[in-house]
C-alpha cells in the first residue's frame, strides 16, 4: 500500500544499518482547514462573574436557575492554566516552545542565496544561552545538558545565519535546541542533511524550513502494543529526549510569493530517528507525506497551500546526502565543536557546533 496514506518510516539504527518503526495512519484524506489567527497573550475568556449560560447550551431545556448554580469559568480569576506556547520571533528564526517537554514545538527559518553568501557572523563569538523569555519554571537550562551524553542540537543551524552576528546568536538560544545523539547523527548525518537544505538555494530563490522534535510510539515485541518511550535529562529530569526529528521544506519558485500567489512550491517532509544513521542511508528513505508529520506532531504546515500549487520536492531534486569524511571537511563543517558534556564554554574539540 502507499506510504502516503498508511505509514511514516520512523527508524534507523547504526549498527545494523536501519531498523524501521512504522506509524499506521488512516487512509482518509485530510481536510484542509484555515489556520486561525494568532491569539493575543491569552484567549478571550469570560470574566469570573460570567454565567455559564453565556455559552451555547447543549440543551435548551435546562432551567436558568439550575444553569447558574455553577461557574467553571470562575477558575480564570486565578489565572489561565494554558497550555501556553512561548512564541518567539528572532532575527534568524521564529519558534514555538513547549513548556512540558522543554523543547520547541517547531522552529522556522528562511534562507536565500543572498543570505547564505554573507559572512558577517562568527560562531566563535556565540554562546549557548538560556532563553529568558521563557519563565524560569519551564525553561531549559544549560546545566540540564551537563554530562547528559547528548548534544545541544540546533534546530536552525548556525551556518544558516551567518549574515549577522545577532542572527547567529539567536540560533544558540536553548529554545532552538533539543537533545540529540552526537556521533553518527548530530555531527554526521543530520549535519549533511542541513547542508542538503542549503544547497536547495542553488535551485530555488527562497527556501523555508520548519524543524522540530517528535515522540513516536514503538511496538512492544512482547505484547505487541504501541508505546511512547523516551529518556528525560536534567536535574531534576525535565527535558524530553525526542525519539525522532522532522523537517518540512518549502522550495519557493518565486522570491516573493506575495506578488505571485499562484507560484508553485516544492514541498518535502522528512522524519529521521534520533540515533546514529549509516552514511550509506538514502535521504529519500526518510521522506514522508506532510500529512504524516502533521498527524504525528499535531501541527499544520500547509493548510493554506492548495494542492494544485504543490510539487513534490524529491521529484524535482535528487534527495541524497553528500557525505564527506569529517577529518577532510573539518575546516568547513567543524569549527570548534558542539560540547557534548554540556559545559558553558561555547566550543571544544569533542564535536561540532553548527
PDB file of N, CA, C and O in Angstrom, residues 262-338:
ATOM      1  N   UNK A 262       0.216  32.534  -7.188  1.00  0.00           N
ATOM      2  CA  UNK A 262      -0.064  31.254  -7.860  1.00  0.00           C
ATOM      3  C   UNK A 262       1.199  30.448  -8.119  1.00  0.00           C
ATOM      4  O   UNK A 262       1.129  29.362  -8.703  1.00  0.00           O
ATOM      5  N   UNK A 263       2.352  30.962  -7.699  1.00  0.00           N
ATOM      6  CA  UNK A 263       3.612  30.256  -7.934  1.00  0.00           C
ATOM      7  C   UNK A 263       3.612  28.918  -7.204  1.00  0.00           C
ATOM      8  O   UNK A 263       3.064  28.772  -6.111  1.00  0.00           O
ATOM      9  N   UNK A 264       4.253  27.927  -7.822  1.00  0.00           N
ATOM     10  CA  UNK A 264       4.305  26.606  -7.224  1.00  0.00           C
ATOM     11  C   UNK A 264       5.387  26.524  -6.154  1.00  0.00           C
ATOM     12  O   UNK A 264       6.374  27.267  -6.172  1.00  0.00           O
ATOM     13  N   UNK A 265       5.170  25.583  -5.243  1.00  0.00           N
ATOM     14  CA  UNK A 265       6.093  25.374  -4.128  1.00  0.00           C
ATOM     15  C   UNK A 265       6.468  23.898  -4.078  1.00  0.00           C
ATOM     16  O   UNK A 265       5.587  23.028  -4.065  1.00  0.00           O
ATOM     17  N   UNK A 266       7.754  23.632  -4.071  1.00  0.00           N
ATOM     18  CA  UNK A 266       8.233  22.256  -3.932  1.00  0.00           C
ATOM     19  C   UNK A 266       8.234  21.908  -2.445  1.00  0.00           C
ATOM     20  O   UNK A 266       8.962  22.505  -1.657  1.00  0.00           O
ATOM     21  N   UNK A 267       7.406  20.949  -2.071  1.00  0.00           N
ATOM     22  CA  UNK A 267       7.178  20.634  -0.663  1.00  0.00           C
ATOM     23  C   UNK A 267       7.732  19.257  -0.342  1.00  0.00           C
ATOM     24  O   UNK A 267       7.501  18.287  -1.067  1.00  0.00           O
ATOM     25  N   UNK A 268       8.493  19.188   0.749  1.00  0.00           N
ATOM     26  CA  UNK A 268       9.053  17.911   1.168  1.00  0.00           C
ATOM     27  C   UNK A 268       9.044  17.779   2.677  1.00  0.00           C
ATOM     28  O   UNK A 268       9.224  18.774   3.389  1.00  0.00           O
ATOM     29  N   UNK A 269       8.811  16.583   3.164  1.00  0.00           N
ATOM     30  CA  UNK A 269       8.820  16.324   4.604  1.00  0.00           C
ATOM     31  C   UNK A 269       9.664  15.089   4.886  1.00  0.00           C
ATOM     32  O   UNK A 269       9.624  14.110   4.130  1.00  0.00           O
ATOM     33  N   UNK A 270      10.417  15.146   5.972  1.00  0.00           N
ATOM     34  CA  UNK A 270      11.333  14.068   6.325  1.00  0.00           C
ATOM     35  C   UNK A 270      11.269  13.825   7.830  1.00  0.00           C
ATOM     36  O   UNK A 270      11.150  14.765   8.613  1.00  0.00           O
ATOM     37  N   UNK A 271      11.369  12.565   8.216  1.00  0.00           N
ATOM     38  CA  UNK A 271      11.429  12.177   9.629  1.00  0.00           C
ATOM     39  C   UNK A 271      12.637  11.277   9.818  1.00  0.00           C
ATOM     40  O   UNK A 271      12.758  10.240   9.151  1.00  0.00           O
ATOM     41  N   UNK A 272      13.532  11.678  10.719  1.00  0.00           N
ATOM     42  CA  UNK A 272      14.757  10.927  10.986  1.00  0.00           C
ATOM     43  C   UNK A 272      14.786  10.516  12.451  1.00  0.00           C
ATOM     44  O   UNK A 272      14.375  11.297  13.328  1.00  0.00           O
ATOM     45  N   UNK A 273      15.271   9.318  12.752  1.00  0.00           N
ATOM     46  CA  UNK A 273      15.386   8.893  14.154  1.00  0.00           C
ATOM     47  C   UNK A 273      16.525   9.626  14.848  1.00  0.00           C
ATOM     48  O   UNK A 273      17.533   9.959  14.222  1.00  0.00           O
ATOM     49  N   UNK A 274      16.354   9.876  16.131  1.00  0.00           N
ATOM     50  CA  UNK A 274      17.410  10.479  16.937  1.00  0.00           C
ATOM     51  C   UNK A 274      18.372   9.368  17.353  1.00  0.00           C
ATOM     52  O   UNK A 274      18.412   8.928  18.504  1.00  0.00           O
ATOM     53  N   UNK A 275      19.129   8.913  16.378  1.00  0.00           N
ATOM     54  CA  UNK A 275      20.022   7.765  16.552  1.00  0.00           C
ATOM     55  C   UNK A 275      21.068   7.810  15.454  1.00  0.00           C
ATOM     56  O   UNK A 275      20.868   8.469  14.429  1.00  0.00           O
ATOM     57  N   UNK A 276      22.183   7.149  15.643  1.00  0.00           N
ATOM     58  CA  UNK A 276      23.169   7.098  14.572  1.00  0.00           C
ATOM     59  C   UNK A 276      22.577   6.509  13.303  1.00  0.00           C
ATOM     60  O   UNK A 276      21.816   5.544  13.345  1.00  0.00           O
ATOM     61  N   UNK A 277      22.903   7.120  12.176  1.00  0.00           N
ATOM     62  CA  UNK A 277      22.408   6.668  10.879  1.00  0.00           C
ATOM     63  C   UNK A 277      23.611   6.399   9.982  1.00  0.00           C
ATOM     64  O   UNK A 277      24.525   7.227   9.892  1.00  0.00           O
ATOM     65  N   UNK A 278      23.606   5.274   9.335  1.00  0.00           N
ATOM     66  CA  UNK A 278      24.705   4.915   8.440  1.00  0.00           C
ATOM     67  C   UNK A 278      24.796   5.921   7.303  1.00  0.00           C
ATOM     68  O   UNK A 278      23.777   6.352   6.752  1.00  0.00           O
ATOM     69  N   UNK A 279      25.985   6.317   6.951  1.00  0.00           N
ATOM     70  CA  UNK A 279      26.185   7.297   5.887  1.00  0.00           C
ATOM     71  C   UNK A 279      25.635   6.835   4.549  1.00  0.00           C
ATOM     72  O   UNK A 279      25.323   7.647   3.682  1.00  0.00           O
ATOM     73  N   UNK A 280      25.525   5.519   4.383  1.00  0.00           N
ATOM     74  CA  UNK A 280      25.038   4.984   3.112  1.00  0.00           C
ATOM     75  C   UNK A 280      23.518   5.103   2.965  1.00  0.00           C
ATOM     76  O   UNK A 280      22.974   4.889   1.887  1.00  0.00           O
ATOM     77  N   UNK A 281      22.851   5.455   4.037  1.00  0.00           N
ATOM     78  CA  UNK A 281      21.392   5.526   4.012  1.00  0.00           C
ATOM     79  C   UNK A 281      20.933   6.676   3.129  1.00  0.00           C
ATOM     80  O   UNK A 281      21.402   7.806   3.237  1.00  0.00           O
ATOM     81  N   UNK A 282      19.983   6.405   2.240  1.00  0.00           N
ATOM     82  CA  UNK A 282      19.474   7.440   1.344  1.00  0.00           C
ATOM     83  C   UNK A 282      18.517   8.367   2.082  1.00  0.00           C
ATOM     84  O   UNK A 282      17.672   7.911   2.863  1.00  0.00           O
ATOM     85  N   UNK A 283      18.636   9.661   1.819  1.00  0.00           N
ATOM     86  CA  UNK A 283      17.723  10.621   2.431  1.00  0.00           C
ATOM     87  C   UNK A 283      16.285  10.354   2.005  1.00  0.00           C
ATOM     88  O   UNK A 283      15.344  10.554   2.780  1.00  0.00           O
ATOM     89  N   UNK A 284      16.114   9.873   0.799  1.00  0.00           N
ATOM     90  CA  UNK A 284      14.764   9.603   0.306  1.00  0.00           C
ATOM     91  C   UNK A 284      14.057   8.525   1.128  1.00  0.00           C
ATOM     92  O   UNK A 284      12.826   8.466   1.147  1.00  0.00           O
ATOM     93  N   UNK A 285      14.819   7.701   1.837  1.00  0.00           N
ATOM     94  CA  UNK A 285      14.206   6.688   2.692  1.00  0.00           C
ATOM     95  C   UNK A 285      13.473   7.309   3.868  1.00  0.00           C
ATOM     96  O   UNK A 285      12.629   6.656   4.491  1.00  0.00           O
ATOM     97  N   UNK A 286      13.806   8.563   4.178  1.00  0.00           N
ATOM     98  CA  UNK A 286      13.181   9.236   5.311  1.00  0.00           C
ATOM     99  C   UNK A 286      12.092  10.221   4.868  1.00  0.00           C
ATOM    100  O   UNK A 286      11.513  10.918   5.689  1.00  0.00           O
ATOM    101  N   UNK A 287      11.825  10.256   3.568  1.00  0.00           N
ATOM    102  CA  UNK A 287      10.759  11.124   3.063  1.00  0.00           C
ATOM    103  C   UNK A 287       9.400  10.553   3.460  1.00  0.00           C
ATOM    104  O   UNK A 287       9.157   9.350   3.351  1.00  0.00           O
ATOM    105  N   UNK A 288       8.520  11.411   3.933  1.00  0.00           N
ATOM    106  CA  UNK A 288       7.165  11.010   4.325  1.00  0.00           C
ATOM    107  C   UNK A 288       6.189  12.064   3.821  1.00  0.00           C
ATOM    108  O   UNK A 288       6.584  13.188   3.486  1.00  0.00           O
ATOM    109  N   UNK A 289       4.901  11.759   3.766  1.00  0.00           N
ATOM    110  CA  UNK A 289       3.919  12.787   3.420  1.00  0.00           C
ATOM    111  C   UNK A 289       3.870  13.869   4.497  1.00  0.00           C
ATOM    112  O   UNK A 289       4.045  13.582   5.689  1.00  0.00           O
ATOM    113  N   UNK A 290       3.636  15.088   4.088  1.00  0.00           N
ATOM    114  CA  UNK A 290       3.495  16.180   5.053  1.00  0.00           C
ATOM    115  C   UNK A 290       2.394  15.847   6.053  1.00  0.00           C
ATOM    116  O   UNK A 290       2.510  16.131   7.251  1.00  0.00           O
ATOM    117  N   UNK A 291       1.330  15.212   5.571  1.00  0.00           N
ATOM    118  CA  UNK A 291       0.212  14.870   6.451  1.00  0.00           C
ATOM    119  C   UNK A 291       0.636  13.925   7.568  1.00  0.00           C
ATOM    120  O   UNK A 291       0.061  13.942   8.669  1.00  0.00           O
ATOM    121  N   UNK A 292       1.635  13.086   7.314  1.00  0.00           N
ATOM    122  CA  UNK A 292       2.115  12.168   8.342  1.00  0.00           C
ATOM    123  C   UNK A 292       2.790  12.935   9.476  1.00  0.00           C
ATOM    124  O   UNK A 292       2.608  12.620  10.655  1.00  0.00           O
ATOM    125  N   UNK A 293       3.579  13.954   9.131  1.00  0.00           N
ATOM    126  CA  UNK A 293       4.216  14.779  10.151  1.00  0.00           C
ATOM    127  C   UNK A 293       3.159  15.570  10.914  1.00  0.00           C
ATOM    128  O   UNK A 293       3.238  15.733  12.135  1.00  0.00           O
ATOM    129  N   UNK A 294       2.169  16.063  10.207  1.00  0.00           N
ATOM    130  CA  UNK A 294       1.099  16.820  10.861  1.00  0.00           C
ATOM    131  C   UNK A 294       0.356  15.947  11.862  1.00  0.00           C
ATOM    132  O   UNK A 294       0.069  16.370  12.989  1.00  0.00           O
ATOM    133  N   UNK A 295       0.047  14.726  11.461  1.00  0.00           N
ATOM    134  CA  UNK A 295      -0.681  13.829  12.354  1.00  0.00           C
ATOM    135  C   UNK A 295       0.155  13.479  13.584  1.00  0.00           C
ATOM    136  O   UNK A 295      -0.352  13.407  14.704  1.00  0.00           O
ATOM    137  N   UNK A 296       1.446  13.245  13.391  1.00  0.00           N
ATOM    138  CA  UNK A 296       2.315  12.852  14.499  1.00  0.00           C
ATOM    139  C   UNK A 296       2.605  14.013  15.446  1.00  0.00           C
ATOM    140  O   UNK A 296       2.781  13.808  16.646  1.00  0.00           O
ATOM    141  N   UNK A 297       2.671  15.240  14.916  1.00  0.00           N
ATOM    142  CA  UNK A 297       3.051  16.404  15.719  1.00  0.00           C
ATOM    143  C   UNK A 297       1.870  17.204  16.240  1.00  0.00           C
ATOM    144  O   UNK A 297       2.012  17.987  17.186  1.00  0.00           O
ATOM    145  N   UNK A 298       0.702  17.047  15.609  1.00  0.00           N
ATOM    146  CA  UNK A 298      -0.441  17.875  15.975  1.00  0.00           C
ATOM    147  C   UNK A 298      -0.358  19.276  15.406  1.00  0.00           C
ATOM    148  O   UNK A 298      -1.090  20.172  15.835  1.00  0.00           O
ATOM    149  N   UNK A 299       0.514  19.473  14.428  1.00  0.00           N
ATOM    150  CA  UNK A 299       0.724  20.788  13.822  1.00  0.00           C
ATOM    151  C   UNK A 299       0.237  20.774  12.374  1.00  0.00           C
ATOM    152  O   UNK A 299       0.027  19.709  11.786  1.00  0.00           O
ATOM    153  N   UNK A 300       0.069  21.955  11.791  1.00  0.00           N
ATOM    154  CA  UNK A 300      -0.302  22.086  10.387  1.00  0.00           C
ATOM    155  C   UNK A 300       0.765  22.907   9.670  1.00  0.00           C
ATOM    156  O   UNK A 300       1.196  23.935  10.168  1.00  0.00           O
ATOM    157  N   UNK A 301       1.155  22.456   8.500  1.00  0.00           N
ATOM    158  CA  UNK A 301       2.248  23.097   7.777  1.00  0.00           C
ATOM    159  C   UNK A 301       1.857  23.638   6.407  1.00  0.00           C
ATOM    160  O   UNK A 301       2.595  24.455   5.854  1.00  0.00           O
ATOM    161  N   UNK A 302       0.755  23.204   5.862  1.00  0.00           N
ATOM    162  CA  UNK A 302       0.424  23.633   4.500  1.00  0.00           C
ATOM    163  C   UNK A 302      -1.080  23.781   4.295  1.00  0.00           C
ATOM    164  O   UNK A 302      -1.577  23.560   3.198  1.00  0.00           O
ATOM    165  N   UNK A 303      -1.788  24.168   5.330  1.00  0.00           N
ATOM    166  CA  UNK A 303      -3.248  24.258   5.217  1.00  0.00           C
ATOM    167  C   UNK A 303      -3.686  25.364   4.263  1.00  0.00           C
ATOM    168  O   UNK A 303      -4.804  25.323   3.744  1.00  0.00           O
ATOM    169  N   UNK A 304      -2.813  26.337   4.024  1.00  0.00           N
ATOM    170  CA  UNK A 304      -3.146  27.426   3.104  1.00  0.00           C
ATOM    171  C   UNK A 304      -2.451  27.288   1.756  1.00  0.00           C
ATOM    172  O   UNK A 304      -2.498  28.215   0.945  1.00  0.00           O
ATOM    173  N   UNK A 305      -1.820  26.137   1.529  1.00  0.00           N
ATOM    174  CA  UNK A 305      -1.157  25.886   0.252  1.00  0.00           C
ATOM    175  C   UNK A 305      -2.007  24.905  -0.543  1.00  0.00           C
ATOM    176  O   UNK A 305      -2.023  23.711  -0.245  1.00  0.00           O
ATOM    177  N   UNK A 306      -2.727  25.378  -1.573  1.00  0.00           N
ATOM    178  CA  UNK A 306      -3.610  24.491  -2.335  1.00  0.00           C
ATOM    179  C   UNK A 306      -2.831  23.354  -2.987  1.00  0.00           C
ATOM    180  O   UNK A 306      -1.659  23.488  -3.338  1.00  0.00           O
ATOM    181  N   UNK A 307      -3.495  22.227  -3.148  1.00  0.00           N
ATOM    182  CA  UNK A 307      -2.855  21.049  -3.726  1.00  0.00           C
ATOM    183  C   UNK A 307      -2.301  21.341  -5.120  1.00  0.00           C
ATOM    184  O   UNK A 307      -1.237  20.828  -5.493  1.00  0.00           O
ATOM    185  N   UNK A 308      -3.008  22.171  -5.888  1.00  0.00           N
ATOM    186  CA  UNK A 308      -2.569  22.431  -7.256  1.00  0.00           C
ATOM    187  C   UNK A 308      -1.287  23.265  -7.319  1.00  0.00           C
ATOM    188  O   UNK A 308      -0.648  23.339  -8.363  1.00  0.00           O
ATOM    189  N   UNK A 309      -0.893  23.882  -6.212  1.00  0.00           N
ATOM    190  CA  UNK A 309       0.346  24.662  -6.195  1.00  0.00           C
ATOM    191  C   UNK A 309       1.517  23.856  -5.656  1.00  0.00           C
ATOM    192  O   UNK A 309       2.654  24.344  -5.646  1.00  0.00           O
ATOM    193  N   UNK A 310       1.262  22.653  -5.210  1.00  0.00           N
ATOM    194  CA  UNK A 310       2.309  21.853  -4.598  1.00  0.00           C
ATOM    195  C   UNK A 310       3.023  20.969  -5.621  1.00  0.00           C
ATOM    196  O   UNK A 310       2.406  20.392  -6.508  1.00  0.00           O
ATOM    197  N   UNK A 311       4.331  20.885  -5.446  1.00  0.00           N
ATOM    198  CA  UNK A 311       5.145  19.922  -6.173  1.00  0.00           C
ATOM    199  C   UNK A 311       5.928  19.110  -5.150  1.00  0.00           C
ATOM    200  O   UNK A 311       6.225  19.599  -4.051  1.00  0.00           O
ATOM    201  N   UNK A 312       6.241  17.891  -5.481  1.00  0.00           N
ATOM    202  CA  UNK A 312       6.996  17.044  -4.561  1.00  0.00           C
ATOM    203  C   UNK A 312       8.473  17.360  -4.678  1.00  0.00           C
ATOM    204  O   UNK A 312       9.066  17.260  -5.756  1.00  0.00           O
ATOM    205  N   UNK A 313       9.080  17.744  -3.568  1.00  0.00           N
ATOM    206  CA  UNK A 313      10.477  18.175  -3.556  1.00  0.00           C
ATOM    207  C   UNK A 313      11.395  17.096  -4.118  1.00  0.00           C
ATOM    208  O   UNK A 313      12.288  17.384  -4.926  1.00  0.00           O
ATOM    209  N   UNK A 314      11.193  15.865  -3.715  1.00  0.00           N
ATOM    210  CA  UNK A 314      12.084  14.788  -4.145  1.00  0.00           C
ATOM    211  C   UNK A 314      11.812  14.321  -5.565  1.00  0.00           C
ATOM    212  O   UNK A 314      12.573  13.514  -6.110  1.00  0.00           O
ATOM    213  N   UNK A 315      10.736  14.814  -6.164  1.00  0.00           N
ATOM    214  CA  UNK A 315      10.504  14.537  -7.578  1.00  0.00           C
ATOM    215  C   UNK A 315      11.268  15.523  -8.441  1.00  0.00           C
ATOM    216  O   UNK A 315      11.565  15.247  -9.609  1.00  0.00           O
ATOM    217  N   UNK A 316      11.593  16.670  -7.874  1.00  0.00           N
ATOM    218  CA  UNK A 316      12.329  17.709  -8.595  1.00  0.00           C
ATOM    219  C   UNK A 316      13.811  17.698  -8.293  1.00  0.00           C
ATOM    220  O   UNK A 316      14.609  18.281  -9.022  1.00  0.00           O
ATOM    221  N   UNK A 317      14.184  17.072  -7.184  1.00  0.00           N
ATOM    222  CA  UNK A 317      15.571  17.063  -6.748  1.00  0.00           C
ATOM    223  C   UNK A 317      15.977  15.646  -6.359  1.00  0.00           C
ATOM    224  O   UNK A 317      15.149  14.831  -5.946  1.00  0.00           O
ATOM    225  N   UNK A 318      17.251  15.373  -6.482  1.00  0.00           N
ATOM    226  CA  UNK A 318      17.782  14.082  -6.040  1.00  0.00           C
ATOM    227  C   UNK A 318      17.989  14.167  -4.529  1.00  0.00           C
ATOM    228  O   UNK A 318      18.905  14.840  -4.053  1.00  0.00           O
ATOM    229  N   UNK A 319      17.116  13.541  -3.783  1.00  0.00           N
ATOM    230  CA  UNK A 319      17.157  13.625  -2.326  1.00  0.00           C
ATOM    231  C   UNK A 319      18.186  12.644  -1.772  1.00  0.00           C
ATOM    232  O   UNK A 319      17.855  11.569  -1.251  1.00  0.00           O
ATOM    233  N   UNK A 320      19.422  13.009  -1.935  1.00  0.00           N
ATOM    234  CA  UNK A 320      20.549  12.242  -1.420  1.00  0.00           C
ATOM    235  C   UNK A 320      21.484  13.198  -0.699  1.00  0.00           C
ATOM    236  O   UNK A 320      21.590  14.375  -1.060  1.00  0.00           O
ATOM    237  N   UNK A 321      22.147  12.686   0.293  1.00  0.00           N
ATOM    238  CA  UNK A 321      23.070  13.499   1.069  1.00  0.00           C
ATOM    239  C   UNK A 321      24.495  13.234   0.619  1.00  0.00           C
ATOM    240  O   UNK A 321      24.898  12.087   0.424  1.00  0.00           O
ATOM    241  N   UNK A 322      25.229  14.322   0.416  1.00  0.00           N
ATOM    242  CA  UNK A 322      26.637  14.192   0.068  1.00  0.00           C
ATOM    243  C   UNK A 322      27.428  14.056   1.357  1.00  0.00           C
ATOM    244  O   UNK A 322      27.586  15.010   2.118  1.00  0.00           O
ATOM    245  N   UNK A 323      27.888  12.853   1.633  1.00  0.00           N
ATOM    246  CA  UNK A 323      28.576  12.557   2.878  1.00  0.00           C
ATOM    247  C   UNK A 323      30.069  12.644   2.657  1.00  0.00           C
ATOM    248  O   UNK A 323      30.601  12.073   1.700  1.00  0.00           O
ATOM    249  N   UNK A 324      30.720  13.365   3.526  1.00  0.00           N
ATOM    250  CA  UNK A 324      32.172  13.526   3.439  1.00  0.00           C
ATOM    251  C   UNK A 324      32.803  13.032   4.730  1.00  0.00           C
ATOM    252  O   UNK A 324      32.180  13.047   5.786  1.00  0.00           O
ATOM    253  N   UNK A 325      34.043  12.632   4.637  1.00  0.00           N
ATOM    254  CA  UNK A 325      34.775  12.269   5.838  1.00  0.00           C
ATOM    255  C   UNK A 325      35.002  13.526   6.661  1.00  0.00           C
ATOM    256  O   UNK A 325      35.429  14.559   6.148  1.00  0.00           O
ATOM    257  N   UNK A 326      34.728  13.445   7.962  1.00  0.00           N
ATOM    258  CA  UNK A 326      34.823  14.623   8.812  1.00  0.00           C
ATOM    259  C   UNK A 326      36.233  15.203   8.857  1.00  0.00           C
ATOM    260  O   UNK A 326      36.422  16.401   8.829  1.00  0.00           O
ATOM    261  N   UNK A 327      37.245  14.336   8.922  1.00  0.00           N
ATOM    262  CA  UNK A 327      38.601  14.867   9.046  1.00  0.00           C
ATOM    263  C   UNK A 327      39.004  15.650   7.804  1.00  0.00           C
ATOM    264  O   UNK A 327      39.822  16.550   7.874  1.00  0.00           O
ATOM    265  N   UNK A 328      38.398  15.320   6.641  1.00  0.00           N
ATOM    266  CA  UNK A 328      38.701  16.050   5.431  1.00  0.00           C
ATOM    267  C   UNK A 328      37.941  17.370   5.358  1.00  0.00           C
ATOM    268  O   UNK A 328      38.372  18.305   4.703  1.00  0.00           O
ATOM    269  N   UNK A 329      36.798  17.414   6.034  1.00  0.00           N
ATOM    270  CA  UNK A 329      35.941  18.592   5.954  1.00  0.00           C
ATOM    271  C   UNK A 329      35.965  19.413   7.232  1.00  0.00           C
ATOM    272  O   UNK A 329      35.169  20.316   7.404  1.00  0.00           O
ATOM    273  N   UNK A 330      36.858  19.125   8.138  1.00  0.00           N
ATOM    274  CA  UNK A 330      36.852  19.780   9.438  1.00  0.00           C
ATOM    275  C   UNK A 330      36.867  21.297   9.359  1.00  0.00           C
ATOM    276  O   UNK A 330      36.126  21.970  10.064  1.00  0.00           O
ATOM    277  N   UNK A 331      37.687  21.914   8.498  1.00  0.00           N
ATOM    278  CA  UNK A 331      37.686  23.383   8.469  1.00  0.00           C
ATOM    279  C   UNK A 331      36.331  23.953   8.079  1.00  0.00           C
ATOM    280  O   UNK A 331      35.966  25.024   8.519  1.00  0.00           O
ATOM    281  N   UNK A 332      35.553  23.216   7.257  1.00  0.00           N
ATOM    282  CA  UNK A 332      34.295  23.782   6.785  1.00  0.00           C
ATOM    283  C   UNK A 332      33.126  23.436   7.714  1.00  0.00           C
ATOM    284  O   UNK A 332      32.296  24.269   8.031  1.00  0.00           O
ATOM    285  N   UNK A 333      33.089  22.163   8.166  1.00  0.00           N
ATOM    286  CA  UNK A 333      31.937  21.714   8.924  1.00  0.00           C
ATOM    287  C   UNK A 333      32.155  21.743  10.428  1.00  0.00           C
ATOM    288  O   UNK A 333      31.208  21.747  11.185  1.00  0.00           O
ATOM    289  N   UNK A 334      33.400  21.723  10.871  1.00  0.00           N
ATOM    290  CA  UNK A 334      33.649  21.687  12.308  1.00  0.00           C
ATOM    291  C   UNK A 334      34.580  22.823  12.692  1.00  0.00           C
ATOM    292  O   UNK A 334      35.782  22.728  12.556  1.00  0.00           O
ATOM    293  N   UNK A 335      34.013  23.889  13.145  1.00  0.00           N
ATOM    294  CA  UNK A 335      34.818  24.979  13.691  1.00  0.00           C
ATOM    295  C   UNK A 335      34.622  24.938  15.191  1.00  0.00           C
ATOM    296  O   UNK A 335      33.612  25.368  15.722  1.00  0.00           O
ATOM    297  N   UNK A 336      35.595  24.392  15.921  1.00  0.00           N
ATOM    298  CA  UNK A 336      35.392  24.160  17.329  1.00  0.00           C
ATOM    299  C   UNK A 336      34.594  22.893  17.483  1.00  0.00           C
ATOM    300  O   UNK A 336      34.925  21.877  16.919  1.00  0.00           O
ATOM    301  N   UNK A 337      33.482  22.961  18.197  1.00  0.00           N
ATOM    302  CA  UNK A 337      32.700  21.748  18.359  1.00  0.00           C
ATOM    303  C   UNK A 337      31.512  21.933  19.260  1.00  0.00           C
ATOM    304  O   UNK A 337      31.474  22.827  20.082  1.00  0.00           O
ATOM    305  N   UNK A 338      30.545  21.056  19.104  1.00  0.00           N
ATOM    306  CA  UNK A 338      29.394  21.005  19.982  1.00  0.00           C
ATOM    307  C   UNK A 338      29.844  20.333  21.252  1.00  0.00           C
ATOM    308  O   UNK A 338      30.314  19.218  21.239  1.00  0.00           O
TER     309      UNK A 338
END
